[in-house]
Coordinates of N, CA and C and ligand atoms in Angstrom, one line a residue:
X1 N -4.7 139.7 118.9 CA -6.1 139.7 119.1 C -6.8 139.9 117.7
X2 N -7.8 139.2 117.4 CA -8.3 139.2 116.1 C -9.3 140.4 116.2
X3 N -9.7 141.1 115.1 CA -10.5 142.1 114.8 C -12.0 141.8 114.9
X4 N -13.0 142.9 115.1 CA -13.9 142.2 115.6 C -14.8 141.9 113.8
X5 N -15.6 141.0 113.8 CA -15.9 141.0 112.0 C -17.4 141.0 112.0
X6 N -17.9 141.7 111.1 CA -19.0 141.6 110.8 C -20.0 140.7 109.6
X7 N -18.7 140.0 109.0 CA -19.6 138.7 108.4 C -18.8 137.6 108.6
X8 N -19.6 136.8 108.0 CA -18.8 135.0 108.1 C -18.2 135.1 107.1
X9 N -17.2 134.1 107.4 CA -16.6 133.8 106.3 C -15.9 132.3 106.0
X10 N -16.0 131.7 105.2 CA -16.0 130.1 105.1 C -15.0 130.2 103.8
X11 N -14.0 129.2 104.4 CA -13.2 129.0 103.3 C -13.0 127.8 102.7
X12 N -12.8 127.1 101.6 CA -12.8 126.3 100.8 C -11.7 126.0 100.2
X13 N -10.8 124.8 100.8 CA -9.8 124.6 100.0 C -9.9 123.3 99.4
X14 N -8.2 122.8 98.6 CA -8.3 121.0 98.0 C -7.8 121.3 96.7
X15 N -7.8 120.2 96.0 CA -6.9 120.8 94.9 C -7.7 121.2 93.8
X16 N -6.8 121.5 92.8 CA -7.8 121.8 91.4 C -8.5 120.8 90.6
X17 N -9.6 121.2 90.5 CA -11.0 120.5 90.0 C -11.4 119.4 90.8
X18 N -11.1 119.7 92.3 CA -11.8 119.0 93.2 C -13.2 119.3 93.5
X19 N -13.7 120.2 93.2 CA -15.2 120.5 93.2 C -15.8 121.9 94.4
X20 N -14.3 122.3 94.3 CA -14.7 123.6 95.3 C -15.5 124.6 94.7
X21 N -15.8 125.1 93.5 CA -16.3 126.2 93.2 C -18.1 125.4 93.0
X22 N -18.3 123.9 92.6 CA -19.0 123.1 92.8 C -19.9 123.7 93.9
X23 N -19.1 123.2 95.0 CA -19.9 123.0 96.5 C -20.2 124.5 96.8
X24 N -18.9 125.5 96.4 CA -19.4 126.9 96.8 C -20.8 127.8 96.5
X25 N -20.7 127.1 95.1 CA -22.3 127.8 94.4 C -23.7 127.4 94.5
X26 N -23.4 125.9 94.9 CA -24.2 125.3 95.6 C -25.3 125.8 96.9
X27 N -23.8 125.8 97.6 CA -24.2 126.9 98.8 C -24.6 127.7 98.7
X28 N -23.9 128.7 98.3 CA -24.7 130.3 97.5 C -26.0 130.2 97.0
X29 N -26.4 129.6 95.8 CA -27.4 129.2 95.9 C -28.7 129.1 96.6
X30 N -28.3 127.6 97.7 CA -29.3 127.4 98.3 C -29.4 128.5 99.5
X31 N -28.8 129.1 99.7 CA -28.6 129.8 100.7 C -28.8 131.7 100.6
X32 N -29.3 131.4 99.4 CA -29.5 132.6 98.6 C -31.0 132.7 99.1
X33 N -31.7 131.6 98.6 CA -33.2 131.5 99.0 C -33.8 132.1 100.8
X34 N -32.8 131.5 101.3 CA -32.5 132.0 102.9 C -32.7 133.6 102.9
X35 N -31.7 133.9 102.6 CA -30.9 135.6 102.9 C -31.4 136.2 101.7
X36 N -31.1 137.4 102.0 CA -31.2 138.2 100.9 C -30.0 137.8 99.7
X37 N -30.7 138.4 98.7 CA -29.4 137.9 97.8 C -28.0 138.8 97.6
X38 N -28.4 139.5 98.3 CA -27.3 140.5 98.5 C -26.4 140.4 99.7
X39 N -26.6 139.5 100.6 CA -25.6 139.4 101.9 C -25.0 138.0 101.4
X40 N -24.9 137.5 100.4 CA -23.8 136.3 100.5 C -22.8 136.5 99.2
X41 N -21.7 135.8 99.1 CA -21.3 136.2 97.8 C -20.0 135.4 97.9
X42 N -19.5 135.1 96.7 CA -18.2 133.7 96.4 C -16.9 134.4 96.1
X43 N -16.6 134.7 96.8 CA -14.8 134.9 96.4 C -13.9 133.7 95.7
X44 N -13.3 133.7 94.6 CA -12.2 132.9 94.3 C -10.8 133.7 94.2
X45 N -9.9 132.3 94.8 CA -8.7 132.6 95.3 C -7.8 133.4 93.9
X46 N -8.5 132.5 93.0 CA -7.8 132.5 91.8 C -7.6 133.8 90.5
X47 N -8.8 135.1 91.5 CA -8.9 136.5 90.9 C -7.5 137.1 91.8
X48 N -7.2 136.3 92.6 CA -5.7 136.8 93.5 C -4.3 136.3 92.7
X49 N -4.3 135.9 91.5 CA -3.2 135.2 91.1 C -2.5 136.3 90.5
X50 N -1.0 136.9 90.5 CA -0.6 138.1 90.6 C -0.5 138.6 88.5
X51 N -0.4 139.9 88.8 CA -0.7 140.5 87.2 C 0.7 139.6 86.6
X52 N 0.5 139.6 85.7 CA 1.6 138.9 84.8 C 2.1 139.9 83.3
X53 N 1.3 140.9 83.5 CA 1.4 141.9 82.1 C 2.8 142.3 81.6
X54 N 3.7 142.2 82.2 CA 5.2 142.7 82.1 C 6.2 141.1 81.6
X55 N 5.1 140.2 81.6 CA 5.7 139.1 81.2 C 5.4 138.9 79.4
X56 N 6.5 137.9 78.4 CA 5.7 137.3 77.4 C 5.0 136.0 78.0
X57 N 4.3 136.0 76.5 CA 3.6 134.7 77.2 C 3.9 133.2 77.2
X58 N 5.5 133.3 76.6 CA 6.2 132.2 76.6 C 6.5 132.2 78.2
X59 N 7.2 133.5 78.7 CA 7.5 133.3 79.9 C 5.7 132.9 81.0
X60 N 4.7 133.6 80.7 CA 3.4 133.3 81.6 C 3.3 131.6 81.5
X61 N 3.9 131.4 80.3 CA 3.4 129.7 80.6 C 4.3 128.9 81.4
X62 N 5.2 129.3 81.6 CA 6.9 129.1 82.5 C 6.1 129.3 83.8
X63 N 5.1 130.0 84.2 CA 4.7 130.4 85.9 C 4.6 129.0 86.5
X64 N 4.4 128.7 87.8 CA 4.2 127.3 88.5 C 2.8 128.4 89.6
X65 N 2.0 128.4 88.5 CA 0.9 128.4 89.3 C 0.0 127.9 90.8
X66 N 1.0 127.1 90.8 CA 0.3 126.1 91.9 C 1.2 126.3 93.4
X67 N 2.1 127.3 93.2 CA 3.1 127.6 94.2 C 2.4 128.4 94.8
X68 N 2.5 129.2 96.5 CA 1.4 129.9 97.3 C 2.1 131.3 96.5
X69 N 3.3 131.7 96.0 CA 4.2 133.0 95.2 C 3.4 133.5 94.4
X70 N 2.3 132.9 93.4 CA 2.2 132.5 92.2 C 0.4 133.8 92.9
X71 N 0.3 133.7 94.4 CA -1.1 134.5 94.6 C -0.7 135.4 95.6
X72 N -1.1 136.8 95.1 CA -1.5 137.7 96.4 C -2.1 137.1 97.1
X73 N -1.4 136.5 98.0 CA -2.4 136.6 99.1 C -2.6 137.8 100.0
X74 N -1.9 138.7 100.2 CA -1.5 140.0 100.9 C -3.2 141.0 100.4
X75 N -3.3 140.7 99.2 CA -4.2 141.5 99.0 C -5.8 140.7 99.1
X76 N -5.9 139.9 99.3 CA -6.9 138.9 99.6 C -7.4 139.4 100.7
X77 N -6.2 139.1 101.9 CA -6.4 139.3 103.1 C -6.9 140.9 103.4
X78 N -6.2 141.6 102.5 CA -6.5 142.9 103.0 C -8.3 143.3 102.6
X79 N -8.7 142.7 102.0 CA -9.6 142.6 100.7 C -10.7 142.2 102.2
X80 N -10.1 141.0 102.7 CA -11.4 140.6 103.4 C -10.9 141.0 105.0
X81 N -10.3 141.7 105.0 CA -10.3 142.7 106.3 C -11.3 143.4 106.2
X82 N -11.2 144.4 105.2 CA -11.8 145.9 104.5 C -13.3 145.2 104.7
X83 N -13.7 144.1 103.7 CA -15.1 143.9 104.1 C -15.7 143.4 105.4
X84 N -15.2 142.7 105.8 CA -15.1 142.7 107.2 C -15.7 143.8 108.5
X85 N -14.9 145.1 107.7 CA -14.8 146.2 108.4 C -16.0 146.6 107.7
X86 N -17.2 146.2 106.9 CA -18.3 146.8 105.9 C -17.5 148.0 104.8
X87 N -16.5 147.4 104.4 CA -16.2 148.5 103.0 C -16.2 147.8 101.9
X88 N -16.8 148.1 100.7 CA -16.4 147.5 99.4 C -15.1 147.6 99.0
X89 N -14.7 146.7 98.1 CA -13.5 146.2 98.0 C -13.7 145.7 96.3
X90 N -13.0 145.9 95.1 CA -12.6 146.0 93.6 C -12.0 144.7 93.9
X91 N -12.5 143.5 93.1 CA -11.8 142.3 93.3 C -11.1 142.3 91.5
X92 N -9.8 142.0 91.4 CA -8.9 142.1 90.3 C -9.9 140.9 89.7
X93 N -9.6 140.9 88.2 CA -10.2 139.6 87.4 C -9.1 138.7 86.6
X94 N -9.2 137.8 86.2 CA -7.8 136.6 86.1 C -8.3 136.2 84.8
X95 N -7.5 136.2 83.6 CA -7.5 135.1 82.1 C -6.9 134.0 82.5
X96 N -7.5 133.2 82.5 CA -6.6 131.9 82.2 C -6.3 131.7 81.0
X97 N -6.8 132.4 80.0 CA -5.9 131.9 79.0 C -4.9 133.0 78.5
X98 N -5.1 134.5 78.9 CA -4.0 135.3 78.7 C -2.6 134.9 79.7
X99 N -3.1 134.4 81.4 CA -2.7 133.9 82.1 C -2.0 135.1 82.9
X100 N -2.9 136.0 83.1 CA -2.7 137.5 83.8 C -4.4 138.0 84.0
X101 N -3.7 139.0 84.7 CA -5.0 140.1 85.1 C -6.0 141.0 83.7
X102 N -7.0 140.8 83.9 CA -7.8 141.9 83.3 C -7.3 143.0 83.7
X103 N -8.2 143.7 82.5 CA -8.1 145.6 83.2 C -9.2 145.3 83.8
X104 N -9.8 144.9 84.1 CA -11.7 144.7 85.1 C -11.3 144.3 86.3
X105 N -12.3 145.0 87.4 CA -12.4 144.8 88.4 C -13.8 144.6 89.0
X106 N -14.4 143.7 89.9 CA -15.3 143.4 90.5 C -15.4 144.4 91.5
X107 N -16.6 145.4 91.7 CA -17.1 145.9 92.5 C -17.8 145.5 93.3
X108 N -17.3 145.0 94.9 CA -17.6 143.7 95.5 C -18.3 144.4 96.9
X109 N -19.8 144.5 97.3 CA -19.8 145.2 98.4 C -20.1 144.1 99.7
X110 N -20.0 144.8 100.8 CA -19.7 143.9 102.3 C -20.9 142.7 102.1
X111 N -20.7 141.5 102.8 CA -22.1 140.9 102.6 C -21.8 140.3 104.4
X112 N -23.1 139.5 104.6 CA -23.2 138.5 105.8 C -22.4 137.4 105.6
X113 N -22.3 136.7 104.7 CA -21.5 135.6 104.1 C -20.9 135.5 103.1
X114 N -19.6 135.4 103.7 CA -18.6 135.2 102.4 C -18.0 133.9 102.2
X115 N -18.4 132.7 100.7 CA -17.3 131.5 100.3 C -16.4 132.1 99.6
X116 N -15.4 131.8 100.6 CA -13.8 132.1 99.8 C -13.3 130.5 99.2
X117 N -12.9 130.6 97.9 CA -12.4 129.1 97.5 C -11.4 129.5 96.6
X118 N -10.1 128.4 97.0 CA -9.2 128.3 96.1 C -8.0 127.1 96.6
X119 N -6.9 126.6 95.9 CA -6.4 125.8 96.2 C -5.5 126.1 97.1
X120 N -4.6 127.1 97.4 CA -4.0 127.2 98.6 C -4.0 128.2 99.8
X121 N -5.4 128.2 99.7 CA -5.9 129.1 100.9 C -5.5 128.9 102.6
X122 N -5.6 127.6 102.5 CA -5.4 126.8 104.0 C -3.9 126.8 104.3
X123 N -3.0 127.2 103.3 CA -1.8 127.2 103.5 C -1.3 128.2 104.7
X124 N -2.3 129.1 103.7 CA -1.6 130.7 104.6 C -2.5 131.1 106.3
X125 N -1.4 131.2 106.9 CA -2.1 131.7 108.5 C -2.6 132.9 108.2
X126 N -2.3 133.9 107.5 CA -3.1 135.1 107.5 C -5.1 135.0 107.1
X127 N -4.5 134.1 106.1 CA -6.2 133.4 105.8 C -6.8 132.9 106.3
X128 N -6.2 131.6 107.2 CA -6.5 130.7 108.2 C -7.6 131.5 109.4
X129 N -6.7 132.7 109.5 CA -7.0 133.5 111.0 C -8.2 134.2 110.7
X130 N -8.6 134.6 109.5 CA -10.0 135.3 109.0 C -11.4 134.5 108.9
X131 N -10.5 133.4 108.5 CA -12.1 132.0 108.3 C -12.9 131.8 109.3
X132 N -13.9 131.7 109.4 CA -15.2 131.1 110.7 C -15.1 129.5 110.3
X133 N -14.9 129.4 109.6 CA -14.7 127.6 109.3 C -14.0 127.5 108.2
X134 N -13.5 126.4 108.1 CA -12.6 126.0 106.9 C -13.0 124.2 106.6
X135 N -12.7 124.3 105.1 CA -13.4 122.9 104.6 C -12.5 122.9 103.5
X136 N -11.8 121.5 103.5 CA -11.1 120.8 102.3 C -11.7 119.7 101.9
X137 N -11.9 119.6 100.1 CA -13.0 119.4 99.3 C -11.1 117.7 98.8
X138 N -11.9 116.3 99.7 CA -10.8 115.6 99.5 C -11.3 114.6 98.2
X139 N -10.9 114.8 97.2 CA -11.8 114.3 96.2 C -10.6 113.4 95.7
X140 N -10.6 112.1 95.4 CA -9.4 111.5 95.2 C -8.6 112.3 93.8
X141 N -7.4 112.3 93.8 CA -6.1 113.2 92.8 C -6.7 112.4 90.9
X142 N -6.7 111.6 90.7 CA -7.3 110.5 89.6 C -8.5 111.5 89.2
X143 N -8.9 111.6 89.8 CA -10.7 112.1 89.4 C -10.6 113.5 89.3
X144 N -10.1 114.0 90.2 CA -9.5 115.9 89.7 C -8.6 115.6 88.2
X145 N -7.8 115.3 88.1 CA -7.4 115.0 87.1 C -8.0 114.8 85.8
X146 N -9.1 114.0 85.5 CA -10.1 114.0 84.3 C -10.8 114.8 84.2
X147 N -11.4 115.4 86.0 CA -12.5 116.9 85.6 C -11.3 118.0 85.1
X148 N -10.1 118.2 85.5 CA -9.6 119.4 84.9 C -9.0 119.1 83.4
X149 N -8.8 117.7 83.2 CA -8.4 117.8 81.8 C -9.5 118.2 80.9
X150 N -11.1 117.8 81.2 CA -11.7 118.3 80.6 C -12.5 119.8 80.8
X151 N -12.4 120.2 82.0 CA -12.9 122.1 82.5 C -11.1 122.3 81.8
X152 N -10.1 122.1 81.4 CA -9.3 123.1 81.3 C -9.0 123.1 79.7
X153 N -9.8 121.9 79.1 CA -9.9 121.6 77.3 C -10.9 123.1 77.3
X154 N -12.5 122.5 77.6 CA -13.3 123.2 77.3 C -13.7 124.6 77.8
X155 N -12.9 124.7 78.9 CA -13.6 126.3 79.1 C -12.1 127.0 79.4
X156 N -10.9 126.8 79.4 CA -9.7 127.8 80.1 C -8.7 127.7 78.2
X157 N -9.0 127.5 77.6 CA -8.2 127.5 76.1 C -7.2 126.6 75.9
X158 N -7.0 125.8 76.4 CA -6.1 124.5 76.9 C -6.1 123.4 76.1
X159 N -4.6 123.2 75.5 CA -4.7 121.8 74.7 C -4.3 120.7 75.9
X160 N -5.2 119.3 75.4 CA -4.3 118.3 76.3 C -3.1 118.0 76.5
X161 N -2.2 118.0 75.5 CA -0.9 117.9 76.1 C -0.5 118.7 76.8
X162 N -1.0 120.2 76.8 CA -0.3 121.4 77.6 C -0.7 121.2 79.4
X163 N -2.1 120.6 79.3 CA -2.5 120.5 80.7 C -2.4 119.2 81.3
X164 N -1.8 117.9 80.6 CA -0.7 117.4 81.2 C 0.8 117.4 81.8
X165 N 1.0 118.5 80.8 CA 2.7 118.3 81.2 C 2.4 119.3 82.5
X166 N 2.1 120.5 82.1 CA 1.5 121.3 83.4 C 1.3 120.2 84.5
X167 N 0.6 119.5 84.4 CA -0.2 118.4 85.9 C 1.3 117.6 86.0
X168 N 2.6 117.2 85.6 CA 3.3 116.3 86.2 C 4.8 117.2 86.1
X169 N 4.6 118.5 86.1 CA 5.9 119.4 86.1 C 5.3 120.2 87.7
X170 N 3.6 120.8 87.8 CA 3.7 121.9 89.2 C 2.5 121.0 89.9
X171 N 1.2 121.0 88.8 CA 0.6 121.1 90.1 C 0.4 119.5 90.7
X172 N 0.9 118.4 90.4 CA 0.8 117.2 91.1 C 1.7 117.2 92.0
X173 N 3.2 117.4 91.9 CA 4.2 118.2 93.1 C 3.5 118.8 93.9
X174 N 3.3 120.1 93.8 CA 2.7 121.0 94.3 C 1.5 120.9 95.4
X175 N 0.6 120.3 94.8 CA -0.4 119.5 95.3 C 0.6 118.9 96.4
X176 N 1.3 117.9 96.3 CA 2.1 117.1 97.7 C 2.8 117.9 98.5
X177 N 3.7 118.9 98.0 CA 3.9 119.7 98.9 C 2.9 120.6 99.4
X178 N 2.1 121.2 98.8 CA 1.6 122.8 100.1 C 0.3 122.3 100.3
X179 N -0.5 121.7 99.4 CA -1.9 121.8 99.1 C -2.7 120.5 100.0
X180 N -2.1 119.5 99.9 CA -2.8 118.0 100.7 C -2.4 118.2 102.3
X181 N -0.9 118.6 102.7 CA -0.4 118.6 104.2 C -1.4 119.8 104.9
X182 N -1.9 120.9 103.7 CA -2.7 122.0 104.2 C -4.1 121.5 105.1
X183 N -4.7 120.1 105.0 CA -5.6 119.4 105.1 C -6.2 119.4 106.9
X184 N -4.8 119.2 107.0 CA -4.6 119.5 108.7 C -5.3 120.6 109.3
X185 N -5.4 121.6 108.6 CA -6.1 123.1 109.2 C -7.4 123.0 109.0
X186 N -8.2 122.2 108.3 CA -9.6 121.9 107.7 C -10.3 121.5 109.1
X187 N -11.4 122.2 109.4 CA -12.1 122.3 110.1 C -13.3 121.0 109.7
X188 N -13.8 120.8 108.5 CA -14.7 119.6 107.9 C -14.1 119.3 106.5
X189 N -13.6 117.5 106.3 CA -12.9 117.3 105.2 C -14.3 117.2 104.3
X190 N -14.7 116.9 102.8 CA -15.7 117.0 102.4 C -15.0 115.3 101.4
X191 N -15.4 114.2 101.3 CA -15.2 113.0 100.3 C -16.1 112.9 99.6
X192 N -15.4 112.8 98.0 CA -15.9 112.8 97.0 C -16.6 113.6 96.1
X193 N -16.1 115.1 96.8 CA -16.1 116.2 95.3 C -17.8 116.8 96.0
X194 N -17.9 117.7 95.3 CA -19.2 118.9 95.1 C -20.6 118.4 95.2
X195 N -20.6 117.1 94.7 CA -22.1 116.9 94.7 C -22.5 115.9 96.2
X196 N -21.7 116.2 97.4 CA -21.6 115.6 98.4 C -23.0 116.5 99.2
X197 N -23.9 115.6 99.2 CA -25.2 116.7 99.7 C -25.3 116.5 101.2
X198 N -24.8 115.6 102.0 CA -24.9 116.0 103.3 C -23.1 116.8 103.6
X199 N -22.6 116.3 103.4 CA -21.7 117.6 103.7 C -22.3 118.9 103.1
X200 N -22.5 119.2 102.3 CA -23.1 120.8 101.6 C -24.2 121.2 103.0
X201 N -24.9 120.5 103.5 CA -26.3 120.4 104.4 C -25.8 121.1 105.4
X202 N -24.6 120.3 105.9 CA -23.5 120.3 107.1 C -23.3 121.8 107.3
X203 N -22.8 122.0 106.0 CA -21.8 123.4 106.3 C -22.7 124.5 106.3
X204 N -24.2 124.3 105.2 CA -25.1 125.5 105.4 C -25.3 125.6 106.7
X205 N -25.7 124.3 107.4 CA -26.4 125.0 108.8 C -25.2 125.6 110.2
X206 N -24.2 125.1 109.8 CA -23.2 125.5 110.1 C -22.9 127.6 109.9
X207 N -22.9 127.6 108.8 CA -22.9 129.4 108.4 C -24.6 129.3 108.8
X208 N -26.1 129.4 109.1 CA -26.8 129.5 109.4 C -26.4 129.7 111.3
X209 N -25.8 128.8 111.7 CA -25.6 129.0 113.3 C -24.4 129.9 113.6
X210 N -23.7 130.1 112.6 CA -22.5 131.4 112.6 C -23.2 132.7 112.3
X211 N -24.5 132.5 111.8 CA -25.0 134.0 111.7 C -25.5 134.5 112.4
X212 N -26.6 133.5 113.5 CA -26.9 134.0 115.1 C -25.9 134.2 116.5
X213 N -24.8 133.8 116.1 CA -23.7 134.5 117.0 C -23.8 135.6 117.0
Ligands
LIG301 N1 -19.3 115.4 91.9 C1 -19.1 115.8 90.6 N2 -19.5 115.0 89.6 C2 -19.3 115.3 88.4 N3 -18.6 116.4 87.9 C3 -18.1 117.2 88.9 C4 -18.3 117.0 90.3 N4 -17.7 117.9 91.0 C5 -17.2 118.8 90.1 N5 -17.4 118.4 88.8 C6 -17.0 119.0 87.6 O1 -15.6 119.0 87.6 C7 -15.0 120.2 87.1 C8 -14.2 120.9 88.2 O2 -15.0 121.2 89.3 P1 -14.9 122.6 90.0 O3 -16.0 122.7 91.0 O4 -14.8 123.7 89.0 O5 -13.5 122.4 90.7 P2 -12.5 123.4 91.5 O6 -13.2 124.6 91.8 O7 -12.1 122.6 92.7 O8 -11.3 123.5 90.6 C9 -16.2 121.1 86.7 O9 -16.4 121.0 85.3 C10 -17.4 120.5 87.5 O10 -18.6 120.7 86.9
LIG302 O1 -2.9 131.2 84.5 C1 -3.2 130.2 85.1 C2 -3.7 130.3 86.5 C3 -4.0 129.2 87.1 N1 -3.9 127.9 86.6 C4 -4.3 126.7 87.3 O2 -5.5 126.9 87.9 C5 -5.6 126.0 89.0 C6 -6.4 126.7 90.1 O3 -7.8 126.8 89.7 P1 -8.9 125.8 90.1 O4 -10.2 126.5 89.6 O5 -8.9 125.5 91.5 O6 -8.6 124.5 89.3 C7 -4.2 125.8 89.5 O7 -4.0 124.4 89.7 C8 -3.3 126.3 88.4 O8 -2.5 125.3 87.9 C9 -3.4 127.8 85.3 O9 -3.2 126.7 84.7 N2 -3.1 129.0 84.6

């Protein structure tokens, strides 16, 4: 039997640089204007990706990030139990370019609405079972591919060749195994990435009629 919850919660999967953090803030956003700005708030999957500090960084560049191993999920879930239950919860912080945890932690308190996004969220039943809806952001593989060669040049410390070989050693694999078959559990698929404004419309009124339950 599921726990009883006191906020929504919407999750957001699909692969990387398919436009989920896109569509998420979007939301947030407009949806901010609605609520107070204190009852909604964006979780990413990707402050769950486990500490790496006992590693070099020859070995952190060896990780296959894109593998479901590679994230706490254990503590995700526990994360959005606890708020759930109205307790604040310290969300860990992620370098991508140290490619480990900060010493910082987000002081995250309960809200009405929670977007959780990351790429293999839909994988996991423990996650699955917490979501009020679930949405995979199906943006064709070609087009994620140019937005992360260029978000992972310009903002994550990333030369091109490194975030190619990366894209045809884990996460294009990867992607085929855990992340596309996960698609199945998607409650609304989303085509053609973040700036899809009747889907975005969709899902607000959607969390808008999950809040009068
Ligand atoms: N529909 C779109 N048109 C143009 N650029 C986009 C679109 N969706 C996302 N982007 C850009 O692509 C990059 C990856 O998008 P992002 O939302 O960060 O993906 P994800 O969170 O899935 O990894 C970002 O730089 C973002 O601004
Ligand atoms: O240290 C790291 C941690 C993660 N990655 C890559 O990030 C993406 C997931 O983030 P998105 O924002 O959804 O793109 C994943 O594909 C990992 O490969 C990394 O390169 N290094």
């Amino acid at each position: 039997m599921s726990e009883q919850r006191s906020c929504v919660i919407i999750g957001i999967a699909g692969a990387s640089a398919s436009g989920k953090s896109l569509i998420a803030q979007t939301i947030y956003n407009e949806l901010m204007a609605e609520l107070d700005a204190a009852e909604i708030g964006v979780i990413s999957e990707d402050c769950y990706y486990r500490d790496q500090g006992h590693l070099t960084m020859e070995e952190r560049i060896k990780t296959n990030y894109d593998h479901p191993r590679a994230l706490d999920h254990e503590l995700l879930a526990e994360q959005l139990r606890a708020l759930s239950r109205g307790e604040a919860v310290d969300i860990p912080q992620y370098s991508y370019v140290a490619h480990t945890r900060t010493s910082e932690t987000i002081h995250f308190l309960p809200k009405k609405v929670i977007i959780l996004e990351g790429i293999l969220l839909l994988t996991d039943p423990l996650l699955r079972e917490l979501m009020d809806a679930s949405i995979f952001m199906d943006t064709p593989l070609d087009i994620c591919l140019i937005r992360r060669l260029q978000r992972d040049v310009e903002e994550r410390g990333r030369s091109m060749d490194s975030v190619l070989q990366q894209y045809r050693d884990t996460v294009r694999p990867m992607f085929l195994q855990f992340i596309e078959p996960s698609k199945q559990h998607a409650d609304i698929i989303v085509p053609r990435g973040g700036r899809n404004r009747i889907a975005t419309d969709m899902i607000k009124s959607r969390i808008r009629h999950l809040l009068l339950d």
